[in-house]
Short mmCIF file of C-alpha atoms in Angstrom, two decimals:
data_model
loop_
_atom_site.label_atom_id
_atom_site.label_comp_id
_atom_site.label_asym_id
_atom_site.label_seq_id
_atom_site.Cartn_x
_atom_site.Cartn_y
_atom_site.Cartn_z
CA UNK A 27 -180.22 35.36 13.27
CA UNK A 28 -179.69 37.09 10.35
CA UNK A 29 -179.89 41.09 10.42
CA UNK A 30 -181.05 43.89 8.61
CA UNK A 31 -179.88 47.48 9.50
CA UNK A 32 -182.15 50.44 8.62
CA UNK A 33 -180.63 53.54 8.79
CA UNK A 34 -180.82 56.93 6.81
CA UNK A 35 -177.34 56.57 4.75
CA UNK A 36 -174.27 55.54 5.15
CA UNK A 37 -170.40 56.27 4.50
CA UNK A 38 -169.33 58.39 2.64
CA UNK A 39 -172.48 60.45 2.97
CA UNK A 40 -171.90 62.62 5.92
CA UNK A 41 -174.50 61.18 8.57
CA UNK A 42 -173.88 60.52 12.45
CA UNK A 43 -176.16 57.30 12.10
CA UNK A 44 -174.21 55.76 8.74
CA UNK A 45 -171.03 56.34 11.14
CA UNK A 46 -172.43 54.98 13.91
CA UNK A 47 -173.39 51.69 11.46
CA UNK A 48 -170.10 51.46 10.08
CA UNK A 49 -167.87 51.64 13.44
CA UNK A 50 -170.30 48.97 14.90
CA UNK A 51 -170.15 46.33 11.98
CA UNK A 52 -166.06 46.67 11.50
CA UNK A 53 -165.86 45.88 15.59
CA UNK A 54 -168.42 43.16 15.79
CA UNK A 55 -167.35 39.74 17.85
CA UNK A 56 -167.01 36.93 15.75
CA UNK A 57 -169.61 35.26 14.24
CA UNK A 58 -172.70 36.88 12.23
CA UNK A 59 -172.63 40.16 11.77
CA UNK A 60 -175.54 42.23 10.42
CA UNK A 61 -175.97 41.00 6.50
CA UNK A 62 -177.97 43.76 4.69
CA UNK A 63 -178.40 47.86 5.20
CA UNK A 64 -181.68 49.47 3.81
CA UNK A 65 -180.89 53.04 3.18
CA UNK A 66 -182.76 55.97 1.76
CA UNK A 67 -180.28 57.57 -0.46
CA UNK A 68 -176.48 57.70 -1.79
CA UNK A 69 -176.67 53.93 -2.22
CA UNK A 70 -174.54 53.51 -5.29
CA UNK A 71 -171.94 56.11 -3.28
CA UNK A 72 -172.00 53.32 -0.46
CA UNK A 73 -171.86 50.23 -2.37
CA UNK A 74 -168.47 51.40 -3.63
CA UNK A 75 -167.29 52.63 -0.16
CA UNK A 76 -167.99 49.23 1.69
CA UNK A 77 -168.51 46.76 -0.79
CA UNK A 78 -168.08 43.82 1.86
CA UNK A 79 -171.91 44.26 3.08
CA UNK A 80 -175.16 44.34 0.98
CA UNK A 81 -176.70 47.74 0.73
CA UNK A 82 -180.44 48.20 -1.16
CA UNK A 83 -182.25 51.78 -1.25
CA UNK A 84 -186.15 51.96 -0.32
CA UNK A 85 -188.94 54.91 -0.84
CA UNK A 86 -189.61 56.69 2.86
CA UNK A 87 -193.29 55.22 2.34
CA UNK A 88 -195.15 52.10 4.31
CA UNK A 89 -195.15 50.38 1.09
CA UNK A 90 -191.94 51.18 -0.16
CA UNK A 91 -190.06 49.83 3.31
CA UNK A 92 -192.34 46.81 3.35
CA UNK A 93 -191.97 45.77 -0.79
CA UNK A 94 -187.93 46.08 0.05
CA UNK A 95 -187.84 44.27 3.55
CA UNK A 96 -190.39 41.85 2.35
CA UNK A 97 -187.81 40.52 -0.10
CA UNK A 98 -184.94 40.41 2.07
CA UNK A 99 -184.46 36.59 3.91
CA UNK A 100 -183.94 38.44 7.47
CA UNK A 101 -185.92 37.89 10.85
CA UNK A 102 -184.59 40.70 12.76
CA UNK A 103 -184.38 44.60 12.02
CA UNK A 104 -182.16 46.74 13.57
CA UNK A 105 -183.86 50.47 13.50
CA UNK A 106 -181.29 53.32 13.87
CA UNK A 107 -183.98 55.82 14.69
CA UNK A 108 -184.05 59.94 14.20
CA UNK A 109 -187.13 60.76 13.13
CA UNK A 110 -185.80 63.80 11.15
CA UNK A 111 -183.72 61.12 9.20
CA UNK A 112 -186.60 59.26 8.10
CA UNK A 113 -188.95 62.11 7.54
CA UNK A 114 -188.66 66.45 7.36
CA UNK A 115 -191.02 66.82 9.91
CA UNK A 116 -189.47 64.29 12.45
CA UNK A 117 -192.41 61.92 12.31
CA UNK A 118 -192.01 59.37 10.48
CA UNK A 119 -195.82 57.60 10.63
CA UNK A 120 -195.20 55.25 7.63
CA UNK A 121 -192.19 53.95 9.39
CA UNK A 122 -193.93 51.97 12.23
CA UNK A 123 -196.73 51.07 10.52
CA UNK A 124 -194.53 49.52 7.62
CA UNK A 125 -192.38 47.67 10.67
CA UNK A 126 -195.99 46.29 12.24
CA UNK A 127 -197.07 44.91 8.65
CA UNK A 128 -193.26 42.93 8.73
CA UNK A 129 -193.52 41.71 11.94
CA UNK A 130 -197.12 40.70 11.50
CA UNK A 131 -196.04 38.68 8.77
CA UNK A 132 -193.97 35.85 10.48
CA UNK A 133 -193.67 35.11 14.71
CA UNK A 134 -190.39 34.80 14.35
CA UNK A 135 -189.53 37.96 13.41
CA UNK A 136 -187.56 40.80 15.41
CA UNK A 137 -187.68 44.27 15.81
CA UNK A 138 -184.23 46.04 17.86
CA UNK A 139 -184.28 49.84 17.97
CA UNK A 140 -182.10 52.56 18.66
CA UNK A 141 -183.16 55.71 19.64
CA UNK A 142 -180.69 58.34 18.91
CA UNK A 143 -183.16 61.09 19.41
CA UNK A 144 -186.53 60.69 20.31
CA UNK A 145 -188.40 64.32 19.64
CA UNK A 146 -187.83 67.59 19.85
CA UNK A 147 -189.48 70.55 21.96
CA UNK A 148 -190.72 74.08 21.51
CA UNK A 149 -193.06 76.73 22.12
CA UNK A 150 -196.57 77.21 20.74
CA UNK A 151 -195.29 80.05 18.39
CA UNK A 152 -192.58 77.36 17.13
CA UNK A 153 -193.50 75.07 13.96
CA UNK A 154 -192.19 71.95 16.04
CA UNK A 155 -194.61 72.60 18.89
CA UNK A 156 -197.29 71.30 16.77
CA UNK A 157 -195.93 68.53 15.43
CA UNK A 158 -194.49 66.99 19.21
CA UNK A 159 -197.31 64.52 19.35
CA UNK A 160 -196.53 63.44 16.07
CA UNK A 161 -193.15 62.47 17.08
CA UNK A 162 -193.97 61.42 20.36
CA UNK A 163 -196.38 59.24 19.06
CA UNK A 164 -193.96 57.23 16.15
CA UNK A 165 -191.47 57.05 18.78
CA UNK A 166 -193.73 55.23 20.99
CA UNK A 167 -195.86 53.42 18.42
CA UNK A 168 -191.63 51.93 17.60
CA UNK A 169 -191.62 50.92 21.35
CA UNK A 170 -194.70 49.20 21.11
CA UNK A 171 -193.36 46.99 18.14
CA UNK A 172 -189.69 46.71 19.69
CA UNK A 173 -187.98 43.83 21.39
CA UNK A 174 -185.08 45.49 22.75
CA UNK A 175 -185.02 49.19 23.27
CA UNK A 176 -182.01 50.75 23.34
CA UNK A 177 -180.49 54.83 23.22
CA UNK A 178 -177.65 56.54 24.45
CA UNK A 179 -177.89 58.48 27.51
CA UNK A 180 -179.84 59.03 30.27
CA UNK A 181 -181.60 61.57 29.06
CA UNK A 182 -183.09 59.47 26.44
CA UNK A 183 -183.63 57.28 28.25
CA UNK A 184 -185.85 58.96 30.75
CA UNK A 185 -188.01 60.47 27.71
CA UNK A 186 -188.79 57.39 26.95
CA UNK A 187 -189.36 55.90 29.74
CA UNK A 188 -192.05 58.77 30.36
CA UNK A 189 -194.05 57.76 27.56
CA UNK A 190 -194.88 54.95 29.65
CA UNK A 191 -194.99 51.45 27.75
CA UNK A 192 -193.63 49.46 30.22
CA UNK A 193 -190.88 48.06 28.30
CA UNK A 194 -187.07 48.02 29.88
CA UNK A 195 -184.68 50.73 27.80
CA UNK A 196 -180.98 50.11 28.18
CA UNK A 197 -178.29 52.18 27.46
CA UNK A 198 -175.59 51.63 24.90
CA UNK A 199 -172.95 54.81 24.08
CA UNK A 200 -171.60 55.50 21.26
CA UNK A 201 -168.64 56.03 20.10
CA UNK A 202 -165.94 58.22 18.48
CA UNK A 203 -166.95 58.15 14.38
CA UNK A 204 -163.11 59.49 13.68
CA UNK A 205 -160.50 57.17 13.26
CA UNK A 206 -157.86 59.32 15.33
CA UNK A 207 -155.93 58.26 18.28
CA UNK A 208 -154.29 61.19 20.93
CA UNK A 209 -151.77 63.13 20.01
CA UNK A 210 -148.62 63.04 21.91
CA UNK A 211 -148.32 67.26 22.10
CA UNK A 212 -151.45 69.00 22.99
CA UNK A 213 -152.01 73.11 22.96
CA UNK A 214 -153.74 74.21 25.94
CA UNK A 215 -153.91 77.79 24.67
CA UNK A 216 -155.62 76.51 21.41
CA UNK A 217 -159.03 75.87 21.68
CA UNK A 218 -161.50 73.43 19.31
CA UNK A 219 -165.20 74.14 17.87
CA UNK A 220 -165.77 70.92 15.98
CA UNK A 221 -169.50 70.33 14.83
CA UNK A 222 -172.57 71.10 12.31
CA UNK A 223 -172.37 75.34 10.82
CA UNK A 224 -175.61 75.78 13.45
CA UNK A 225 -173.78 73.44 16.12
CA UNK A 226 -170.88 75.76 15.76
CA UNK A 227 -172.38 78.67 16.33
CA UNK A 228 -174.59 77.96 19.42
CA UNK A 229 -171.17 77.09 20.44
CA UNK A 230 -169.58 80.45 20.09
CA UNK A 231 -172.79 82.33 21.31
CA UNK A 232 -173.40 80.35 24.53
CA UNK A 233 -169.95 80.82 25.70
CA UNK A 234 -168.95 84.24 23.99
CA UNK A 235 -168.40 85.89 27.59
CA UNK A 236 -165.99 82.95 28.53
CA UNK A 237 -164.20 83.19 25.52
CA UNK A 238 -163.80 87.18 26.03
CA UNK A 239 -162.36 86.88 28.94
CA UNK A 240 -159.77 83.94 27.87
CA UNK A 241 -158.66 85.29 24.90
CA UNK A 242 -157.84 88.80 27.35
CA UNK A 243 -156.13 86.91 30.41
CA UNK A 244 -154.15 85.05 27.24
CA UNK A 245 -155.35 81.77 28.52
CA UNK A 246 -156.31 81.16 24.44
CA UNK A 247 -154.33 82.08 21.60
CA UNK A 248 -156.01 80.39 18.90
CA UNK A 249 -159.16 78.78 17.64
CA UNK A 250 -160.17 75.87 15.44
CA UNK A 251 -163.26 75.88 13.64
CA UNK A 252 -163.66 72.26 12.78
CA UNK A 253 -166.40 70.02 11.09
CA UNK A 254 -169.24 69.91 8.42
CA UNK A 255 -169.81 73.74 6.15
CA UNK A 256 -171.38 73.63 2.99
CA UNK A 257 -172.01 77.24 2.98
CA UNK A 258 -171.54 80.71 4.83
CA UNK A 259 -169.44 80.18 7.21
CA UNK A 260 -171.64 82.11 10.49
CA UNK A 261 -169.35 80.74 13.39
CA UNK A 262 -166.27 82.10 12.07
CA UNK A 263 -168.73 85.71 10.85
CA UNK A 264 -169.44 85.70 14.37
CA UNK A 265 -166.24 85.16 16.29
CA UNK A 266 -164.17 87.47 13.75
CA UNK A 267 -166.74 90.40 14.92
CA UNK A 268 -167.19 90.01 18.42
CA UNK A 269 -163.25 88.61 19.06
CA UNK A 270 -161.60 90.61 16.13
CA UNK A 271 -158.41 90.16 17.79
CA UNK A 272 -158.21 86.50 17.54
CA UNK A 273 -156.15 83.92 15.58
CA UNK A 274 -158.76 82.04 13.47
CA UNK A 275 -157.80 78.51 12.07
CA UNK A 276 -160.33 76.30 9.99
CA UNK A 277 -160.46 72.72 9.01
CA UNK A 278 -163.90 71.81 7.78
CA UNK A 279 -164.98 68.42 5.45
CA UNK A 280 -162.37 65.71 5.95
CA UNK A 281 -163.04 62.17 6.22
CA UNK A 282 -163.16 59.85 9.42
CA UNK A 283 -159.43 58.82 8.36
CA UNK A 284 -157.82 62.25 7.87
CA UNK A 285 -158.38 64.27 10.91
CA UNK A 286 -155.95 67.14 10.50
CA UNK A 287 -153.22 67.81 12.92
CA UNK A 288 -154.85 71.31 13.81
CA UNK A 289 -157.54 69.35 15.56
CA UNK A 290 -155.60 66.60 17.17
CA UNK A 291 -152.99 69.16 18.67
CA UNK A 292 -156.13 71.56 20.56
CA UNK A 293 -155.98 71.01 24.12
CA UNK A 294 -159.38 72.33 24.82
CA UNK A 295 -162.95 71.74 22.87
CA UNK A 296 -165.76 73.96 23.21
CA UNK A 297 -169.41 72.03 23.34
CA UNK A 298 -172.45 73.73 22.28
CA UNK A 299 -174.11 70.76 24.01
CA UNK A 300 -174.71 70.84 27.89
CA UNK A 301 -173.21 68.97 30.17
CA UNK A 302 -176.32 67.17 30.66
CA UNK A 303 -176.41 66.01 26.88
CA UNK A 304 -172.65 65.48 26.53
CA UNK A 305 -172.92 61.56 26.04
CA UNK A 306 -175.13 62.32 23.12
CA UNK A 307 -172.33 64.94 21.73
CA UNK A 308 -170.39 63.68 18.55
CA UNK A 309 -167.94 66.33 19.42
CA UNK A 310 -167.60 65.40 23.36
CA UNK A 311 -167.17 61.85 21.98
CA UNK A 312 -164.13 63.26 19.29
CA UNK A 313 -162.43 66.02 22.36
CA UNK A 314 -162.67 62.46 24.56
CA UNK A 315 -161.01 59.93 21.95
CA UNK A 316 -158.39 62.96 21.74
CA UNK A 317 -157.39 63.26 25.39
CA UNK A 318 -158.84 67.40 25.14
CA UNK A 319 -160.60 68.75 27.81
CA UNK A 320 -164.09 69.45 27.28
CA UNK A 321 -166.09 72.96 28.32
CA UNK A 322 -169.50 72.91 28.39
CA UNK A 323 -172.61 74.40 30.07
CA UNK A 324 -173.53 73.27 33.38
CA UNK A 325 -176.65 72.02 33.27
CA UNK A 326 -176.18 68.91 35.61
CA UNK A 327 -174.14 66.23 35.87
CA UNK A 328 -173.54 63.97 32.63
CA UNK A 329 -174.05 60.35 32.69
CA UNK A 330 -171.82 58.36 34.66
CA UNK A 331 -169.13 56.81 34.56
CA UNK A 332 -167.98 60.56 33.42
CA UNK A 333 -167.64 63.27 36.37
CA UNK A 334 -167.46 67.37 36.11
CA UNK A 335 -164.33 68.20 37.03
CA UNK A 336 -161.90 65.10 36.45
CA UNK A 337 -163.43 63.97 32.60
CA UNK A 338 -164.67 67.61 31.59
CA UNK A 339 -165.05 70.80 32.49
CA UNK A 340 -168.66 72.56 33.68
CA UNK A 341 -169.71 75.88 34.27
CA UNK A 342 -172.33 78.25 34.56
CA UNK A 343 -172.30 80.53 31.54
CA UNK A 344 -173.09 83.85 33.56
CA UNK A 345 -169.94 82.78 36.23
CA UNK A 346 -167.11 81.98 33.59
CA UNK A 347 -164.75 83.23 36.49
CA UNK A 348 -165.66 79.76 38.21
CA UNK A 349 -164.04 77.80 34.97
CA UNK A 350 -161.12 80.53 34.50
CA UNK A 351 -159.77 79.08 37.97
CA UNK A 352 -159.71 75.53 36.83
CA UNK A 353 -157.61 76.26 33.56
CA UNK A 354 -154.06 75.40 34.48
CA UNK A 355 -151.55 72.80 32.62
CA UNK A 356 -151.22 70.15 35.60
CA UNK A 357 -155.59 69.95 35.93
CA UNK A 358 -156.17 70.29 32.28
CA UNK A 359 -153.47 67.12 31.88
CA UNK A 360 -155.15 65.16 34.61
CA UNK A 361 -158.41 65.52 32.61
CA UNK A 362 -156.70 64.93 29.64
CA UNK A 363 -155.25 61.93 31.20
CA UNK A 364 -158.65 60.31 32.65
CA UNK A 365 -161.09 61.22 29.69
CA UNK A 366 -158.53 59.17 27.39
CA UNK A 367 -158.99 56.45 29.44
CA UNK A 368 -162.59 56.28 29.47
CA UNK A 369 -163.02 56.70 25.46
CA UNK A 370 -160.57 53.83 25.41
CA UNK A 371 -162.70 51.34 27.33
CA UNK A 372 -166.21 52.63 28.37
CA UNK A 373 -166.63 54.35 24.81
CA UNK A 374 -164.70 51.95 22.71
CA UNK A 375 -166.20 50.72 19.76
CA UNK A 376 -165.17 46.74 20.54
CA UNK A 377 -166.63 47.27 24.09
CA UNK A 378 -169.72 49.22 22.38
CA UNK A 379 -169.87 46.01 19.66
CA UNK A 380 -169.84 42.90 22.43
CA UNK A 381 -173.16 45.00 24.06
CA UNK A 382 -174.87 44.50 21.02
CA UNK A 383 -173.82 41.26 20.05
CA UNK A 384 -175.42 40.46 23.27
CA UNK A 385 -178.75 42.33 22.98
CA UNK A 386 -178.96 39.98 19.41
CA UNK A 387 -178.29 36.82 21.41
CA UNK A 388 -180.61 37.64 24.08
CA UNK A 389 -183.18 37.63 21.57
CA UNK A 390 -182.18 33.98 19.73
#
């Protein structure tokens, strides 16, 4: 069955979904792995960062994908699907109706998609508001087309299940993009931020009265701003004005390879995402694969296998006194302990790999 990956970019450009493509491919079982990637950019970049795989560039149009796929000798696509990556507006209309074209063109022929997102919300004053149907309606039009439908968490999951197409959608994690094991000494008193400049910052805001009242009872000593900047630098604005007092450390742009020893050593990993969302969280999935403990807003309980309490931490962000209680060495090691072992097995790439390789076979 051979297989075509589209996704936005890949490695080196610095994109969740090219990370999520290149983690997936190195761990696949034996036998055929995915042959070609159609990409919309940075394609030269990528050829000469994994030169074992076959990488082509295409136009974000319905004629552009279709002239490029059209040539390619493949009977299944596998979609990785944001609709922001494929289009400014998140909706993507060409996409699908390039994809229904393909399939149209041969029986035989496969569609697999993975929904990383599936559309965003807002209110009527809010550009976004007006284009939800948009979205809503690529996203499902993709269902429509699809022969295995696939996302992350259970929050996807139920979005698209509301959209009500009466297909099955399954459930695949992800995985840890960094190439970084544990490390052996962790900080409790040193706290990570890791994430997008924006990311960061809704991190600092939504937990700014927890952090006050850390950094006073001495519970934190330091922070780590970690992740992608490529210009002002808001998070760290923002924490040197409201927290004056505290030690500052940041390590921003390094590869998937290099993850600096300031990050690995941080006991404890502040998530802008809520607990609700925290299987969707590339930095949840990085604090896991490092044995920290995660904080994050209590909006429910996150997707199971993982539970509040002995794989993170949860807390309502007007009651940080209910967290303060929880932070001592022999808890925070215990979490420590137990989200390690989860990233190692539930979230590991090999296990994350052999679910896909099935999905394909299921489908021969």
């Amino acid at each position: 069955m051979p297989i075509c990956v589209i996704t936005p970019r890949l490695p080196p450009a610095m994109d969740g979904l090219g990370d999520y493509c290149y983690q997936m491919w190195h761990h696949w079982p034996n036998g055929e792995k995915p042959q070609g990637f159609l990409v919309l950019d940075s394609v030269d970049e990528s050829r000469k960062h994994w030169p074992q795989v076959a990488i082509d560039q295409f136009e974000p149009s319905e004629n552009g994908l279709l002239t490029r796929l059209s040539k390619m000798n493949v009977d299944t696509v596998f979609l990785q699907y944001v609709g922001y990556g494929f289009d400014v507006n998140g909706c993507p209309s060409w996409l699908p109706a390039a994809l229904k074209q393909w399939l149209d063109g041969n029986s035989g022929r496969r569609l697999v998609t993975m929904f990383h997102e599936t559309w965003s919300s807002g209110k009527p004053w809010q550009k976004v508001f007006w284009l939800m149907g948009k979205q809503k309606k690529c996203v499902s039009d993709l269902m429509q087309l699809s022969s295995a439908i696939i996302t992350s968490c259970e929050v996807n999951r139920q979005s698209l299940l509301a959209l009500g197409v009466n297909k099955p959608v399954q459930i695949i994690p992800l995985g840890c993009s960094f190439a970084v094991d544990a490390s052996a000494v962790k900080n409790w008193k040193q706290l990570l931020i890791f994430g997008k400049e924006y990311a960061r910052v809704r991190g600092v805001q939504t937990h700014v009265e927890l952090l006050e009242q850390l950094i006073k009872q001495g519970a934190i000593e330091r922070i780590v701003l970690s992740g992608q900047c490529t210009g002002k630098d808001l998070a760290a604005e923002f924490i040197r004005d409201k927290l004056p007092s505290l030690n500052l450390t940041t390590a921003y742009n390094f590869a998937s390879s290099q993850v600096p020893s300031s990050v690995q050593e941080s006991g404890l990993s502040l998530m802008h995402t809520q607990s609700t969302h925290l299987l969707k969280s590339t930095s949840f999935h990085l604090a896991a694969k490092l044995g920290q403990v995660s904080i994050a807003e209590d909006s429910g309980p996150a997707d199971t296998p993982f539970i509040s309490g002995k794989h993170y931490l949860a807390y309502p962000v007007d009651k940080p006194d209910i967290l303060i209680s929880s932070l001592n060495d022999q808890h925070l090691e215990s979490i420590s302990h137990d989200v390690s072992q989860l990233a190692s097995t539930y979230l590991s790439w090999r296990e994350i790999a052999a679910t896909w390789h099935q999905v394909f076979e299921s489908l021969a």
